[in-house]
Short mmCIF file of C-alpha atoms in Angstrom, two decimals:
data_model
loop_
_atom_site.label_atom_id
_atom_site.label_comp_id
_atom_site.label_asym_id
_atom_site.label_seq_id
_atom_site.Cartn_x
_atom_site.Cartn_y
_atom_site.Cartn_z
CA UNK A 1 137.00 -35.55 -59.64
CA UNK A 2 140.26 -34.36 -61.21
CA UNK A 3 142.13 -37.17 -59.43
CA UNK A 4 139.76 -39.75 -60.89
CA UNK A 5 140.18 -38.35 -64.40
CA UNK A 6 143.96 -38.34 -63.97
CA UNK A 7 143.92 -41.99 -62.85
CA UNK A 8 141.74 -42.99 -65.82
CA UNK A 9 144.10 -41.22 -68.23
CA UNK A 10 147.11 -42.90 -66.58
CA UNK A 11 145.42 -46.32 -66.80
CA UNK A 12 144.63 -45.86 -70.50
CA UNK A 13 148.14 -44.60 -71.20
CA UNK A 14 149.79 -47.51 -69.39
CA UNK A 15 147.75 -50.12 -71.20
CA UNK A 16 148.09 -48.44 -74.59
CA UNK A 17 151.87 -48.38 -74.11
CA UNK A 18 151.94 -52.01 -73.00
CA UNK A 19 150.50 -53.32 -76.26
CA UNK A 20 153.72 -52.61 -78.13
CA UNK A 21 154.88 -56.12 -79.03
CA UNK A 22 154.06 -58.82 -81.49
CA UNK A 23 154.48 -62.49 -80.63
CA UNK A 24 155.41 -64.48 -83.74
CA UNK A 25 155.02 -68.26 -83.48
CA UNK A 26 156.44 -70.98 -85.71
CA UNK A 27 154.76 -74.40 -85.77
CA UNK A 28 155.01 -77.91 -87.11
CA UNK A 29 152.37 -78.37 -89.78
CA UNK A 30 152.60 -82.13 -90.23
CA UNK A 31 150.90 -83.20 -86.97
CA UNK A 32 147.74 -81.08 -87.10
CA UNK A 33 146.07 -78.23 -88.97
CA UNK A 34 148.38 -75.22 -89.15
CA UNK A 35 149.13 -72.39 -91.57
CA UNK A 36 152.73 -72.25 -90.34
CA UNK A 37 153.38 -68.80 -88.83
CA UNK A 38 151.06 -66.91 -86.46
CA UNK A 39 151.33 -63.30 -85.30
CA UNK A 40 149.66 -62.17 -82.06
CA UNK A 41 149.29 -58.86 -80.28
CA UNK A 42 150.86 -59.26 -76.85
CA UNK A 43 150.13 -56.99 -73.90
CA UNK A 44 153.26 -56.94 -71.75
CA UNK A 45 151.32 -55.69 -68.72
CA UNK A 46 148.49 -58.24 -68.71
CA UNK A 47 149.69 -61.08 -71.03
CA UNK A 48 146.48 -60.72 -73.04
CA UNK A 49 146.91 -61.94 -76.62
CA UNK A 50 144.94 -61.49 -79.80
CA UNK A 51 145.53 -63.20 -83.14
CA UNK A 52 146.64 -60.60 -85.63
CA UNK A 53 147.65 -62.48 -88.77
CA UNK A 54 148.80 -65.80 -90.19
CA UNK A 55 151.06 -66.70 -93.06
CA UNK A 56 149.92 -68.45 -96.16
CA UNK A 57 150.80 -72.12 -95.75
CA UNK A 58 154.49 -72.71 -94.94
CA UNK A 59 155.73 -76.27 -94.44
CA UNK A 60 157.08 -76.87 -90.91
CA UNK A 61 158.50 -73.43 -90.06
CA UNK A 62 160.01 -74.83 -86.84
CA UNK A 63 162.39 -71.94 -86.22
CA UNK A 64 162.40 -68.30 -87.29
CA UNK A 65 164.28 -65.03 -86.92
CA UNK A 66 163.38 -61.39 -87.52
CA UNK A 67 165.74 -59.05 -89.36
CA UNK A 68 167.30 -56.27 -87.24
CA UNK A 69 165.14 -53.63 -88.99
CA UNK A 70 161.98 -55.65 -88.21
CA UNK A 71 160.94 -55.66 -91.88
CA UNK A 72 161.59 -59.31 -92.74
CA UNK A 73 161.21 -62.73 -91.17
CA UNK A 74 163.22 -65.77 -92.18
CA UNK A 75 162.12 -69.27 -91.34
CA UNK A 76 163.36 -72.79 -91.91
CA UNK A 77 161.21 -75.42 -93.65
CA UNK A 78 162.04 -78.65 -91.82
CA UNK A 79 161.14 -81.19 -94.46
CA UNK A 80 163.78 -83.87 -95.05
CA UNK A 81 165.39 -83.79 -98.48
CA UNK A 82 162.98 -81.04 -99.56
CA UNK A 83 163.97 -78.68 -96.75
CA UNK A 84 164.35 -74.97 -97.41
CA UNK A 85 164.46 -71.44 -96.06
CA UNK A 86 161.61 -68.97 -96.59
CA UNK A 87 162.06 -65.19 -96.69
CA UNK A 88 158.97 -63.11 -95.86
CA UNK A 89 158.21 -59.40 -95.90
CA UNK A 90 156.86 -58.47 -92.46
CA UNK A 91 154.57 -55.55 -91.65
CA UNK A 92 154.55 -55.51 -87.84
CA UNK A 93 151.75 -52.94 -87.54
CA UNK A 94 149.14 -55.33 -88.91
CA UNK A 95 151.23 -58.50 -88.61
CA UNK A 96 150.99 -59.29 -92.32
CA UNK A 97 153.49 -61.75 -93.80
CA UNK A 98 154.17 -61.96 -97.52
CA UNK A 99 156.43 -64.68 -98.86
CA UNK A 100 159.27 -63.45 -101.06
CA UNK A 101 160.72 -66.82 -102.03
CA UNK A 102 162.10 -70.16 -100.82
CA UNK A 103 165.73 -71.23 -100.98
CA UNK A 104 167.31 -74.68 -100.75
CA UNK A 105 168.68 -75.03 -97.20
CA UNK A 106 171.57 -77.17 -98.52
CA UNK A 107 170.99 -79.75 -95.81
CA UNK A 108 168.17 -81.90 -94.47
CA UNK A 109 165.92 -80.76 -91.63
CA UNK A 110 167.10 -77.25 -90.74
CA UNK A 111 166.16 -76.58 -87.12
CA UNK A 112 167.71 -73.19 -86.25
CA UNK A 113 168.18 -69.87 -88.04
CA UNK A 114 169.81 -66.54 -87.13
CA UNK A 115 170.17 -63.26 -89.00
CA UNK A 116 171.87 -59.89 -88.91
CA UNK A 117 172.13 -56.98 -91.34
CA UNK A 118 174.30 -58.97 -93.76
CA UNK A 119 173.55 -62.70 -93.52
CA UNK A 120 171.11 -65.44 -92.61
CA UNK A 121 172.76 -68.55 -91.15
CA UNK A 122 171.04 -71.93 -90.85
CA UNK A 123 171.79 -75.11 -88.85
CA UNK A 124 170.77 -78.25 -90.77
CA UNK A 125 170.20 -81.01 -88.21
CA UNK A 126 170.03 -84.18 -90.29
CA UNK A 127 172.30 -82.80 -93.00
CA UNK A 128 175.03 -81.92 -90.50
CA UNK A 129 175.75 -78.65 -92.33
CA UNK A 130 175.70 -74.90 -91.78
CA UNK A 131 174.38 -72.77 -94.66
CA UNK A 132 175.24 -69.09 -94.97
CA UNK A 133 172.98 -66.88 -97.10
CA UNK A 134 173.52 -63.24 -97.98
CA UNK A 135 170.66 -60.76 -97.58
CA UNK A 136 169.79 -58.54 -100.53
CA UNK A 137 168.59 -54.94 -100.09
CA UNK A 138 164.97 -55.99 -100.65
CA UNK A 139 165.13 -58.63 -97.91
CA UNK A 140 165.44 -61.56 -100.29
CA UNK A 141 168.27 -64.08 -100.01
CA UNK A 142 170.98 -65.20 -102.38
CA UNK A 143 171.66 -68.89 -102.83
CA UNK A 144 173.92 -70.20 -100.08
CA UNK A 145 177.29 -68.42 -100.21
CA UNK A 146 178.98 -70.99 -98.00
CA UNK A 147 178.28 -74.53 -96.87
CA UNK A 148 180.15 -75.86 -93.82
CA UNK A 149 179.96 -79.62 -93.31
CA UNK A 150 180.80 -81.33 -90.05
CA UNK A 151 182.08 -84.90 -89.71
CA UNK A 152 182.31 -87.50 -86.97
CA UNK A 153 180.01 -89.22 -84.49
CA UNK A 154 179.77 -90.10 -80.78
CA UNK A 155 178.80 -92.97 -78.50
CA UNK A 156 174.99 -92.99 -78.81
CA UNK A 157 174.45 -95.18 -81.88
CA UNK A 158 170.82 -94.12 -82.33
CA UNK A 159 171.20 -90.34 -81.96
CA UNK A 160 174.89 -89.70 -82.63
CA UNK A 161 175.63 -91.79 -85.71
CA UNK A 162 176.71 -88.65 -87.59
CA UNK A 163 176.80 -84.85 -87.10
CA UNK A 164 173.53 -83.22 -86.07
CA UNK A 165 173.88 -79.45 -85.84
CA UNK A 166 171.12 -78.24 -83.53
CA UNK A 167 171.89 -74.54 -83.17
CA UNK A 168 173.93 -71.63 -84.48
CA UNK A 169 174.43 -68.50 -82.40
CA UNK A 170 176.31 -65.22 -82.73
CA UNK A 171 178.65 -64.22 -79.91
CA UNK A 172 177.48 -60.98 -78.26
CA UNK A 173 180.09 -58.93 -80.15
CA UNK A 174 179.21 -60.69 -83.46
CA UNK A 175 182.85 -61.69 -83.99
CA UNK A 176 182.03 -65.41 -83.83
CA UNK A 177 179.34 -67.93 -84.67
CA UNK A 178 178.91 -70.88 -82.30
CA UNK A 179 177.56 -74.15 -83.75
CA UNK A 180 176.15 -76.77 -81.36
CA UNK A 181 176.57 -80.32 -82.74
CA UNK A 182 174.49 -82.89 -80.86
CA UNK A 183 175.77 -85.73 -83.03
CA UNK A 184 179.47 -85.28 -82.28
CA UNK A 185 179.26 -83.90 -78.72
CA UNK A 186 181.12 -80.79 -79.85
CA UNK A 187 180.69 -77.02 -79.93
CA UNK A 188 182.37 -75.39 -82.92
CA UNK A 189 183.42 -71.74 -82.73
CA UNK A 190 183.81 -69.97 -86.09
CA UNK A 191 185.31 -66.59 -86.86
CA UNK A 192 182.57 -64.57 -88.55
CA UNK A 193 183.86 -62.56 -91.53
CA UNK A 194 180.86 -60.60 -92.86
CA UNK A 195 182.73 -58.97 -95.75
CA UNK A 196 184.17 -62.17 -97.21
CA UNK A 197 182.56 -63.62 -100.31
CA UNK A 198 182.70 -67.33 -99.48
CA UNK A 199 184.90 -67.81 -96.37
CA UNK A 200 182.39 -66.15 -94.11
CA UNK A 201 182.83 -68.76 -91.36
CA UNK A 202 186.36 -69.93 -90.53
CA UNK A 203 186.96 -72.42 -87.74
CA UNK A 204 188.60 -70.99 -84.60
CA UNK A 205 188.09 -73.57 -81.85
CA UNK A 206 186.28 -76.79 -80.94
CA UNK A 207 184.93 -77.53 -77.47
CA UNK A 208 184.56 -81.24 -76.70
CA UNK A 209 181.64 -81.93 -74.33
CA UNK A 210 180.93 -85.05 -72.28
CA UNK A 211 180.52 -88.14 -74.47
CA UNK A 212 176.87 -88.99 -75.02
CA UNK A 213 175.55 -85.73 -73.55
CA UNK A 214 174.23 -84.39 -76.87
CA UNK A 215 174.59 -80.59 -76.68
CA UNK A 216 171.43 -78.94 -78.01
CA UNK A 217 171.09 -75.21 -77.25
CA UNK A 218 173.17 -72.45 -75.68
CA UNK A 219 172.56 -68.94 -74.39
CA UNK A 220 174.86 -66.11 -73.37
CA UNK A 221 174.30 -64.20 -70.17
CA UNK A 222 173.43 -60.63 -71.29
CA UNK A 223 176.73 -59.52 -69.71
CA UNK A 224 178.56 -61.47 -72.46
CA UNK A 225 181.04 -63.01 -69.99
CA UNK A 226 179.40 -66.43 -69.54
CA UNK A 227 177.45 -68.86 -71.70
CA UNK A 228 175.34 -71.87 -70.80
CA UNK A 229 174.93 -75.09 -72.81
CA UNK A 230 171.94 -77.40 -72.40
CA UNK A 231 172.50 -81.04 -73.35
CA UNK A 232 169.54 -82.95 -74.73
CA UNK A 233 170.53 -86.57 -74.18
CA UNK A 234 171.46 -86.45 -70.49
CA UNK A 235 169.65 -83.21 -69.52
CA UNK A 236 172.85 -81.68 -68.14
CA UNK A 237 173.69 -77.99 -68.11
CA UNK A 238 177.25 -76.67 -68.43
CA UNK A 239 178.40 -73.15 -67.54
CA UNK A 240 181.35 -71.65 -69.44
CA UNK A 241 183.26 -68.44 -68.94
CA UNK A 242 183.96 -66.47 -72.14
CA UNK A 243 186.91 -64.19 -71.41
CA UNK A 244 189.32 -62.89 -74.05
CA UNK A 245 187.53 -65.06 -76.62
CA UNK A 246 188.37 -68.28 -74.77
CA UNK A 247 185.82 -70.75 -73.39
CA UNK A 248 186.39 -72.46 -70.04
CA UNK A 249 183.90 -74.78 -68.26
CA UNK A 250 183.26 -73.61 -64.67
CA UNK A 251 180.14 -75.46 -63.47
CA UNK A 252 178.17 -78.61 -64.27
CA UNK A 253 174.51 -79.03 -63.27
CA UNK A 254 171.54 -81.21 -64.19
CA UNK A 255 167.82 -80.69 -64.76
CA UNK A 256 167.15 -84.46 -64.97
CA UNK A 257 164.33 -86.03 -62.99
CA UNK A 258 165.86 -88.79 -60.88
CA UNK A 259 162.82 -91.10 -60.89
CA UNK A 260 163.71 -94.50 -62.32
CA UNK A 261 162.26 -94.99 -65.80
CA UNK A 262 161.68 -91.26 -66.40
CA UNK A 263 162.93 -90.15 -69.80
CA UNK A 264 164.77 -86.82 -69.64
CA UNK A 265 165.38 -84.63 -72.68
CA UNK A 266 166.81 -81.12 -72.45
CA UNK A 267 164.63 -78.70 -74.40
CA UNK A 268 165.40 -74.99 -74.33
CA UNK A 269 166.87 -72.30 -72.10
CA UNK A 270 166.41 -68.54 -71.83
CA UNK A 271 167.87 -65.72 -69.74
CA UNK A 272 165.96 -62.74 -68.44
CA UNK A 273 167.19 -59.51 -69.98
CA UNK A 274 168.57 -58.37 -66.65
CA UNK A 275 170.78 -61.49 -66.55
CA UNK A 276 169.56 -62.53 -63.10
CA UNK A 277 167.59 -65.70 -63.88
CA UNK A 278 167.83 -68.64 -66.29
CA UNK A 279 164.85 -70.84 -67.24
CA UNK A 280 165.45 -74.34 -68.62
CA UNK A 281 162.97 -76.95 -69.88
CA UNK A 282 163.10 -80.73 -69.66
CA UNK A 283 160.94 -82.63 -72.15
CA UNK A 284 160.64 -86.43 -72.38
CA UNK A 285 158.41 -87.68 -69.57
CA UNK A 286 159.38 -84.81 -67.29
CA UNK A 287 157.69 -81.72 -68.82
CA UNK A 288 159.29 -79.38 -66.30
CA UNK A 289 160.91 -75.96 -66.17
CA UNK A 290 163.83 -75.38 -63.81
CA UNK A 291 164.70 -71.90 -62.56
CA UNK A 292 168.25 -70.88 -61.69
CA UNK A 293 169.57 -67.66 -60.19
CA UNK A 294 172.73 -66.33 -61.84
CA UNK A 295 175.54 -64.72 -59.87
CA UNK A 296 178.32 -62.30 -60.77
CA UNK A 297 180.82 -65.17 -61.10
CA UNK A 298 178.57 -66.91 -63.65
CA UNK A 299 177.59 -69.73 -61.30
CA UNK A 300 173.98 -70.84 -60.99
CA UNK A 301 171.91 -71.65 -57.92
CA UNK A 302 168.76 -73.78 -58.09
CA UNK A 303 165.56 -71.84 -57.32
CA UNK A 304 162.72 -74.23 -58.14
CA UNK A 305 161.40 -76.81 -60.56
CA UNK A 306 157.76 -76.97 -61.62
CA UNK A 307 155.53 -78.56 -64.27
CA UNK A 308 155.15 -76.66 -67.53
CA UNK A 309 151.44 -77.55 -67.62
CA UNK A 310 151.78 -79.10 -71.07
CA UNK A 311 153.49 -81.83 -73.06
CA UNK A 312 156.88 -81.49 -74.80
CA UNK A 313 158.02 -77.97 -73.76
CA UNK A 314 160.20 -77.32 -76.79
CA UNK A 315 160.67 -73.54 -76.69
CA UNK A 316 160.79 -70.76 -74.10
CA UNK A 317 160.37 -67.04 -74.66
CA UNK A 318 160.36 -64.17 -72.16
CA UNK A 319 158.51 -60.99 -73.04
CA UNK A 320 160.67 -57.86 -73.54
CA UNK A 321 159.63 -56.44 -70.17
CA UNK A 322 160.69 -59.63 -68.31
CA UNK A 323 157.15 -59.92 -66.93
CA UNK A 324 156.08 -63.28 -68.37
CA UNK A 325 157.59 -66.62 -69.39
CA UNK A 326 155.90 -68.33 -72.34
CA UNK A 327 156.44 -72.03 -73.01
CA UNK A 328 155.43 -73.62 -76.32
CA UNK A 329 154.36 -77.28 -76.10
CA UNK A 330 154.85 -79.31 -79.26
CA UNK A 331 152.57 -82.20 -78.31
CA UNK A 332 149.79 -80.62 -76.24
CA UNK A 333 149.35 -77.88 -78.86
CA UNK A 334 149.44 -74.84 -76.62
CA UNK A 335 151.50 -71.98 -75.25
CA UNK A 336 151.33 -71.66 -71.46
CA UNK A 337 151.93 -68.19 -69.98
CA UNK A 338 153.55 -67.85 -66.54
CA UNK A 339 153.86 -64.65 -64.51
CA UNK A 340 157.37 -63.93 -63.18
CA UNK A 341 158.28 -62.67 -59.75
CA UNK A 342 161.17 -60.37 -60.67
CA UNK A 343 162.73 -60.61 -57.22
CA UNK A 344 162.70 -64.39 -56.73
CA UNK A 345 162.44 -65.54 -60.36
CA UNK A 346 159.60 -67.89 -59.41
CA UNK A 347 156.69 -68.53 -61.75
CA UNK A 348 152.93 -68.55 -61.30
CA UNK A 349 150.52 -69.99 -63.85
CA UNK A 350 148.35 -67.16 -65.22
CA UNK A 351 145.91 -69.79 -66.60
CA UNK A 352 146.20 -67.95 -69.94
CA UNK A 353 146.73 -70.25 -72.92
CA UNK A 354 147.24 -69.81 -76.64
CA UNK A 355 145.81 -72.87 -78.38
CA UNK A 356 147.37 -73.72 -81.73
CA UNK A 357 148.95 -76.60 -83.58
CA UNK A 358 152.39 -77.66 -82.37
CA UNK A 359 154.01 -74.31 -81.40
CA UNK A 360 157.79 -74.78 -81.38
CA UNK A 361 159.33 -71.31 -81.80
CA UNK A 362 158.24 -68.07 -80.11
CA UNK A 363 159.86 -64.69 -80.75
CA UNK A 364 158.86 -61.15 -79.79
CA UNK A 365 159.16 -58.17 -82.10
CA UNK A 366 158.09 -54.55 -81.86
CA UNK A 367 154.74 -53.92 -83.49
CA UNK A 368 155.97 -50.88 -85.45
#
């Protein structure tokens, strides 16, 4: 009898401890009925989810970031010439979101946003600019302290007629900000100077990628020694070493489907927190996720490719326990949850779905 009681207590304890994360989802609001931001309870042991809260209406919050103290969320408003950045007070316990204000993004169609204790930095896709905002003590933002404008073009006349900054990313040591420019086939590396008033980003280096490849997103291996760049236009994947603050390409791969007439379009990529596996999506007609195993020398080996079970897999997120891979589908209006095998990296469909309008950004936060 005592053993049974002990097992029941252990079961309750394990499942109570597992429900310690929020899943915050950003959506497009123009295609279907959406409030903008959605907060879910997420059980990292079972992948069970429960809607916790929604924002008041926010226009196209297609990418978001949580502040390091977990008290604020910042999101872009991807809306052409009327684009902006919204700052929200965030209460993770009940998931409540309260808008503080909107700021001009200083560029059309912002599509990526990052934050730290000092700044919020935004990539404006159509505008071809990077906007740097300072955070106030109450979580609100100043007007943009710095505006960095790229110039140039590349060989694809439809997609690369001018700069299109698709991502900004801190280096692991926060000394640099990387900016991925799909329009110019370049990766810009900026010194990050958090204590400067208006020269917060100062150009250090430019990496020139293959003409017409269209770099979209990048991710560092958690070891900080290698980073990986996914190209949208040709669905290629490039591995770089990052040693002594210098980038060097060391491997070139592809996630493209070889079938004639199949449109490939690199979507997103995400590392497991243990640095052992990389998951990469291909949109277009493919709708696949490719799994790679990472080795100590940074090189990748193909593990498997499988359907994402939805249409337009725009964003990937992995829960903080590395148990599940979640893929948000822009066009089929759902989030598909896969179970991970931690030894092989392979995925199994849990059949669990979160149905909502056009989910395009998924982040996990603590719920406290």
